[in-house]
Amino acid sequence: MMNKLIYAHRMMEKTIPSDDVLHSVIGGPLLETYISTFGFEAAEAKKAVTCYRDFYARQGIKEARLYDGIKELLGFLSGNDIRSGIATLKAERFAKTMAKNLGIGQFFSVIHGVDENDKSTKAQIIERCMADVGGSPAETLMIGDSL
């Protein structure tokens, strides 16, 4: 995420925040992060998100790596009829492409992310996933990959 944030700041001719600040926003909603953490005006924030996603589409999408054992775990869950989904604050199109490129897309019943307007919260995306797989909150376990 750091490369994409740095790229967007450079494109917007903004001072690049410290590594600590950049690390603190990993996993957060982009539009809100540019406004609340980086102090961008709303129009600037939208432009920065566009820059971020442009870099992501060209290069960042290729940088994702699976944790050791994840592909095997997903295969085990799928093979035992445990429905899995991806709920991410990434653009949904990127999440689907990444899952396919990483060879794990077939293990998920549903993949949802933010739309192009960045209006969904993480909770709303999780709720969409649960609704699509027919799961209730009591039957759902969320596993995250960021702090």
PDB file of C-alpha atoms in Angstrom:
ATOM      1  CA  MET A   1       0.000   0.000   0.000  1.00  0.00           C
ATOM      2  CA  MET A   2       2.886   2.327   0.737  1.00  0.00           C
ATOM      3  CA  ASN A   3       3.996   2.639  -2.907  1.00  0.00           C
ATOM      4  CA  LYS A   4       0.493   3.554  -4.011  1.00  0.00           C
ATOM      5  CA  LEU A   5       0.082   6.163  -1.282  1.00  0.00           C
ATOM      6  CA  ILE A   6       3.470   7.680  -2.063  1.00  0.00           C
ATOM      7  CA  TYR A   7       2.665   7.761  -5.779  1.00  0.00           C
ATOM      8  CA  ALA A   8      -0.658   9.528  -5.180  1.00  0.00           C
ATOM      9  CA  HIS A   9       0.975  12.097  -2.890  1.00  0.00           C
ATOM     10  CA  ARG A  10       3.627  12.805  -5.529  1.00  0.00           C
ATOM     11  CA  MET A  11       0.999  13.148  -8.253  1.00  0.00           C
ATOM     12  CA  MET A  12      -0.916  15.578  -6.050  1.00  0.00           C
ATOM     13  CA  GLU A  13       2.326  17.450  -5.263  1.00  0.00           C
ATOM     14  CA  LYS A  14       1.844  16.852  -1.542  1.00  0.00           C
ATOM     15  CA  THR A  15       4.426  16.164   1.135  1.00  0.00           C
ATOM     16  CA  ILE A  16       4.848  12.430   1.644  1.00  0.00           C
ATOM     17  CA  PRO A  17       3.889  11.446   5.205  1.00  0.00           C
ATOM     18  CA  SER A  18       6.236   9.495   7.450  1.00  0.00           C
ATOM     19  CA  ASP A  19       6.372   5.705   7.228  1.00  0.00           C
ATOM     20  CA  ASP A  20       4.579   5.531  10.597  1.00  0.00           C
ATOM     21  CA  VAL A  21       1.654   7.559   9.260  1.00  0.00           C
ATOM     22  CA  LEU A  22       1.543   5.566   6.022  1.00  0.00           C
ATOM     23  CA  HIS A  23       1.539   2.280   7.959  1.00  0.00           C
ATOM     24  CA  SER A  24      -1.233   3.555  10.236  1.00  0.00           C
ATOM     25  CA  VAL A  25      -3.717   3.837   7.366  1.00  0.00           C
ATOM     26  CA  ILE A  26      -3.263   0.364   5.890  1.00  0.00           C
ATOM     27  CA  GLY A  27      -6.645  -1.269   5.461  1.00  0.00           C
ATOM     28  CA  GLY A  28      -8.611   1.934   5.878  1.00  0.00           C
ATOM     29  CA  PRO A  29     -11.116   3.448   3.452  1.00  0.00           C
ATOM     30  CA  LEU A  30      -9.160   5.488   0.889  1.00  0.00           C
ATOM     31  CA  LEU A  31     -11.383   8.518   0.403  1.00  0.00           C
ATOM     32  CA  GLU A  32     -11.881   8.972   4.133  1.00  0.00           C
ATOM     33  CA  THR A  33      -8.156   8.450   4.766  1.00  0.00           C
ATOM     34  CA  TYR A  34      -7.141  11.173   2.326  1.00  0.00           C
ATOM     35  CA  ILE A  35      -9.555  13.581   3.983  1.00  0.00           C
ATOM     36  CA  SER A  36      -9.216  12.736   7.686  1.00  0.00           C
ATOM     37  CA  THR A  37      -5.602  11.598   7.947  1.00  0.00           C
ATOM     38  CA  PHE A  38      -3.865  13.437   5.121  1.00  0.00           C
ATOM     39  CA  GLY A  39      -5.957  16.626   5.289  1.00  0.00           C
ATOM     40  CA  PHE A  40      -7.031  16.739   1.645  1.00  0.00           C
ATOM     41  CA  GLU A  41     -10.130  18.658   0.594  1.00  0.00           C
ATOM     42  CA  ALA A  42     -12.914  16.416  -0.789  1.00  0.00           C
ATOM     43  CA  ALA A  43     -12.139  17.149  -4.457  1.00  0.00           C
ATOM     44  CA  GLU A  44      -8.414  16.622  -3.872  1.00  0.00           C
ATOM     45  CA  ALA A  45      -9.127  13.372  -2.056  1.00  0.00           C
ATOM     46  CA  LYS A  46     -11.154  12.046  -4.988  1.00  0.00           C
ATOM     47  CA  LYS A  47      -8.329  12.927  -7.366  1.00  0.00           C
ATOM     48  CA  ALA A  48      -5.781  11.262  -5.036  1.00  0.00           C
ATOM     49  CA  VAL A  49      -7.894   8.081  -4.928  1.00  0.00           C
ATOM     50  CA  THR A  50      -7.956   8.108  -8.736  1.00  0.00           C
ATOM     51  CA  CYS A  51      -4.145   8.422  -8.795  1.00  0.00           C
ATOM     52  CA  TYR A  52      -3.821   5.638  -6.214  1.00  0.00           C
ATOM     53  CA  ARG A  53      -6.067   3.328  -8.221  1.00  0.00           C
ATOM     54  CA  ASP A  54      -4.294   4.158 -11.478  1.00  0.00           C
ATOM     55  CA  PHE A  55      -1.008   3.032  -9.934  1.00  0.00           C
ATOM     56  CA  TYR A  56      -2.749   0.045  -8.395  1.00  0.00           C
ATOM     57  CA  ALA A  57      -4.187  -1.048 -11.761  1.00  0.00           C
ATOM     58  CA  ARG A  58      -0.797  -0.811 -13.464  1.00  0.00           C
ATOM     59  CA  GLN A  59       1.539  -2.131 -10.793  1.00  0.00           C
ATOM     60  CA  GLY A  60       0.096  -2.556  -7.314  1.00  0.00           C
ATOM     61  CA  ILE A  61      -2.287  -5.324  -8.283  1.00  0.00           C
ATOM     62  CA  LYS A  62       0.767  -7.444  -9.157  1.00  0.00           C
ATOM     63  CA  GLU A  63       2.430  -6.942  -5.766  1.00  0.00           C
ATOM     64  CA  ALA A  64       0.032  -9.006  -3.633  1.00  0.00           C
ATOM     65  CA  ARG A  65       1.394 -12.193  -2.109  1.00  0.00           C
ATOM     66  CA  LEU A  66      -0.362 -14.950  -0.176  1.00  0.00           C
ATOM     67  CA  TYR A  67       0.648 -15.848   3.340  1.00  0.00           C
ATOM     68  CA  ASP A  68       2.182 -19.316   3.608  1.00  0.00           C
ATOM     69  CA  GLY A  69      -0.480 -22.027   3.845  1.00  0.00           C
ATOM     70  CA  ILE A  70      -3.429 -19.811   2.839  1.00  0.00           C
ATOM     71  CA  LYS A  71      -4.128 -21.521  -0.482  1.00  0.00           C
ATOM     72  CA  GLU A  72      -4.200 -24.909   1.252  1.00  0.00           C
ATOM     73  CA  LEU A  73      -6.467 -23.584   4.010  1.00  0.00           C
ATOM     74  CA  LEU A  74      -8.892 -22.109   1.489  1.00  0.00           C
ATOM     75  CA  GLY A  75      -8.920 -25.407  -0.412  1.00  0.00           C
ATOM     76  CA  PHE A  76      -9.659 -27.277   2.818  1.00  0.00           C
ATOM     77  CA  LEU A  77     -12.527 -24.949   3.727  1.00  0.00           C
ATOM     78  CA  SER A  78     -13.997 -25.106   0.239  1.00  0.00           C
ATOM     79  CA  GLY A  79     -13.627 -28.879   0.145  1.00  0.00           C
ATOM     80  CA  ASN A  80     -15.580 -29.121   3.394  1.00  0.00           C
ATOM     81  CA  ASP A  81     -18.470 -26.968   2.146  1.00  0.00           C
ATOM     82  CA  ILE A  82     -17.529 -23.968   4.263  1.00  0.00           C
ATOM     83  CA  ARG A  83     -18.557 -20.869   2.351  1.00  0.00           C
ATOM     84  CA  SER A  84     -15.984 -18.115   2.177  1.00  0.00           C
ATOM     85  CA  GLY A  85     -16.087 -14.591   0.873  1.00  0.00           C
ATOM     86  CA  ILE A  86     -13.807 -11.626   0.482  1.00  0.00           C
ATOM     87  CA  ALA A  87     -14.958  -8.329   1.988  1.00  0.00           C
ATOM     88  CA  THR A  88     -12.426  -5.620   1.236  1.00  0.00           C
ATOM     89  CA  LEU A  89     -12.075  -1.873   1.100  1.00  0.00           C
ATOM     90  CA  LYS A  90     -10.200  -2.343  -2.171  1.00  0.00           C
ATOM     91  CA  ALA A  91     -12.059  -1.584  -5.365  1.00  0.00           C
ATOM     92  CA  GLU A  92     -14.131  -4.699  -6.069  1.00  0.00           C
ATOM     93  CA  ARG A  93     -12.693  -5.073  -9.578  1.00  0.00           C
ATOM     94  CA  PHE A  94      -9.175  -5.190  -8.129  1.00  0.00           C
ATOM     95  CA  ALA A  95     -10.121  -7.755  -5.482  1.00  0.00           C
ATOM     96  CA  LYS A  96     -11.617 -10.070  -8.106  1.00  0.00           C
ATOM     97  CA  THR A  97      -8.613  -9.746 -10.392  1.00  0.00           C
ATOM     98  CA  MET A  98      -6.176 -10.325  -7.553  1.00  0.00           C
ATOM     99  CA  ALA A  99      -8.025 -13.421  -6.306  1.00  0.00           C
ATOM    100  CA  LYS A 100      -7.956 -14.846  -9.823  1.00  0.00           C
ATOM    101  CA  ASN A 101      -4.282 -13.972 -10.381  1.00  0.00           C
ATOM    102  CA  LEU A 102      -3.301 -15.487  -7.031  1.00  0.00           C
ATOM    103  CA  GLY A 103      -5.122 -18.704  -7.920  1.00  0.00           C
ATOM    104  CA  ILE A 104      -7.640 -18.479  -5.074  1.00  0.00           C
ATOM    105  CA  GLY A 105     -10.742 -17.003  -6.716  1.00  0.00           C
ATOM    106  CA  GLN A 106     -12.387 -20.386  -7.068  1.00  0.00           C
ATOM    107  CA  PHE A 107     -12.434 -20.830  -3.286  1.00  0.00           C
ATOM    108  CA  PHE A 108     -14.771 -17.887  -2.662  1.00  0.00           C
ATOM    109  CA  SER A 109     -18.533 -17.838  -3.002  1.00  0.00           C
ATOM    110  CA  VAL A 110     -18.506 -14.050  -3.214  1.00  0.00           C
ATOM    111  CA  ILE A 111     -16.034 -11.196  -3.520  1.00  0.00           C
ATOM    112  CA  HIS A 112     -17.181  -7.691  -2.605  1.00  0.00           C
ATOM    113  CA  GLY A 113     -15.291  -4.420  -2.306  1.00  0.00           C
ATOM    114  CA  VAL A 114     -15.994  -0.731  -2.515  1.00  0.00           C
ATOM    115  CA  ASP A 115     -17.691   0.686  -5.564  1.00  0.00           C
ATOM    116  CA  GLU A 116     -16.206   3.455  -7.652  1.00  0.00           C
ATOM    117  CA  ASN A 117     -17.838   6.074  -5.400  1.00  0.00           C
ATOM    118  CA  ASP A 118     -16.188   4.755  -2.210  1.00  0.00           C
ATOM    119  CA  LYS A 119     -19.464   4.899  -0.327  1.00  0.00           C
ATOM    120  CA  SER A 120     -19.482   1.460   1.341  1.00  0.00           C
ATOM    121  CA  THR A 121     -18.135   0.879   4.829  1.00  0.00           C
ATOM    122  CA  LYS A 122     -16.345  -2.327   5.760  1.00  0.00           C
ATOM    123  CA  ALA A 123     -19.401  -3.344   7.810  1.00  0.00           C
ATOM    124  CA  GLN A 124     -21.691  -2.844   4.799  1.00  0.00           C
ATOM    125  CA  ILE A 125     -19.410  -4.920   2.594  1.00  0.00           C
ATOM    126  CA  ILE A 126     -19.320  -7.724   5.170  1.00  0.00           C
ATOM    127  CA  GLU A 127     -23.124  -7.598   5.394  1.00  0.00           C
ATOM    128  CA  ARG A 128     -23.361  -7.934   1.589  1.00  0.00           C
ATOM    129  CA  CYS A 129     -21.096 -10.979   1.693  1.00  0.00           C
ATOM    130  CA  MET A 130     -23.130 -12.579   4.480  1.00  0.00           C
ATOM    131  CA  ALA A 131     -26.382 -11.929   2.611  1.00  0.00           C
ATOM    132  CA  ASP A 132     -24.986 -13.416  -0.607  1.00  0.00           C
ATOM    133  CA  VAL A 133     -23.813 -16.621   1.073  1.00  0.00           C
ATOM    134  CA  GLY A 134     -26.850 -16.861   3.333  1.00  0.00           C
ATOM    135  CA  GLY A 135     -24.894 -16.482   6.570  1.00  0.00           C
ATOM    136  CA  SER A 136     -25.896 -14.800   9.798  1.00  0.00           C
ATOM    137  CA  PRO A 137     -23.566 -12.845  12.089  1.00  0.00           C
ATOM    138  CA  ALA A 138     -23.591 -15.764  14.532  1.00  0.00           C
ATOM    139  CA  GLU A 139     -22.361 -18.091  11.768  1.00  0.00           C
ATOM    140  CA  THR A 140     -19.735 -15.711  10.412  1.00  0.00           C
ATOM    141  CA  LEU A 141     -16.049 -15.491  11.193  1.00  0.00           C
ATOM    142  CA  MET A 142     -13.986 -12.623   9.868  1.00  0.00           C
ATOM    143  CA  ILE A 143     -10.294 -13.134   9.276  1.00  0.00           C
ATOM    144  CA  GLY A 144      -8.270 -10.048   8.373  1.00  0.00           C
ATOM    145  CA  ASP A 145      -4.888  -9.501   6.840  1.00  0.00           C
ATOM    146  CA  SER A 146      -4.130  -6.074   8.291  1.00  0.00           C
ATOM    147  CA  LEU A 147      -4.041  -4.499  11.714  1.00  0.00           C
TER     148      LEU A 147
END
